Amino acid sequence: MAAADSAPQRGGGRGSRPPNASMADVARLAGVSSQTVSRVSNGFPGVNEETRDRVQTAMKQLGYRPNSAARALKRGDFRTIGVITFTLATTGNVRTLEAIATSAAEEGYAVTLLPVAVPTQDEVRGAFSRLGELAVDAVIVIMEVHLLDSARLSLPPHVKVVVADSDAGDRYAVVDTDQAGGTRAAVRHLLDLGHDTVWHLAGPSASYAAQRRTDAWRAALEEAGRAAPPPVRGDWSAESGYRAGLHLAGQDDCTAVFAANDQMALGLLRALAERGRRVPEDVSVIGFDDIPDSGSFLPPLTTVHQDFAEVGRRCVHSALRQVRQSAPESGTTLVPTRLVVRDSTGPAPHRTL
């Protein structure tokens, strides 16, 4: 009786499952070799359907789960993409990360996120080392801001990496939105409405995207033979757009503003309303991003649409292409933008087109 009352015996009752079933357990129950079980669990061809069904039934009955970590170590394929980002405080970074995660999942890959507190070269190298310890197949760097201690991004050699939102396309694979094309379309739209020039509510000076939008805004005005007013700088937030808007509302010759993102445009709209400047009758406003709420602003915001989902897809596809070819890539891929015209832009005041 004492022996019977001891720990339950392996495989005791009907329908019982041995704890931590092994490949050998599956092989015995299915009447095949462990090698056949391995081929079935890894999806290899060359196993007839009857045998495959028998092995899969045995796996299910025993509750067997293949050791994916061991298989990954053996193959050197971890089915994981590392993502390094400096901030999750901006709409662009969050939506790009969401798109990367969604696209990776569709390809059967997981995502390991590693935020970097300070944008320095040493922090980036440290992040790559940590991701190496976590066993990832490739790395995507969401590089929105300039490094504080280096003019150029320098990554470990032979690394499979994709950089989003950067200018490193001569050394690494870069995926970016066509910032310049979207900005030119916004400026041309306002000039075509009869405005003499376009003021600019710029993003932070450390941002690659803000820099490219400012450069393209100035170039578009120069190409049209128009003077470029001094840009007013914000930090991407609606509050900074509001503060800048109070200044712009006091400029009597300001009839059109290109804001570097939609949140700052939202703050600008509030400031103009408080100062009695009507939109678009007195001042036309264009944003950039086309966030989901931009069509619900008052008035609905004309803006440049960014396809964050496509940016994420192309980042993942570039990363996996490097994994499958066992070779790094370089060069820049630009995802097109498009102007979405709503009610916040109109003809210049006192002019009939």
JSON list of C-alpha atoms in Angstrom, two decimals, residues 25 36 126:
[
{"chain": "A", "resi": 25, "resn": "ASP", "atom": "CA", "xyz": [8.43, 9.20, -26.08]},
{"chain": "A", "resi": 36, "resn": "THR", "atom": "CA", "xyz": [11.38, 10.75, -38.19]},
{"chain": "A", "resi": 126, "resn": "GLY", "atom": "CA", "xyz": [25.69, 48.37, -26.32]}
]
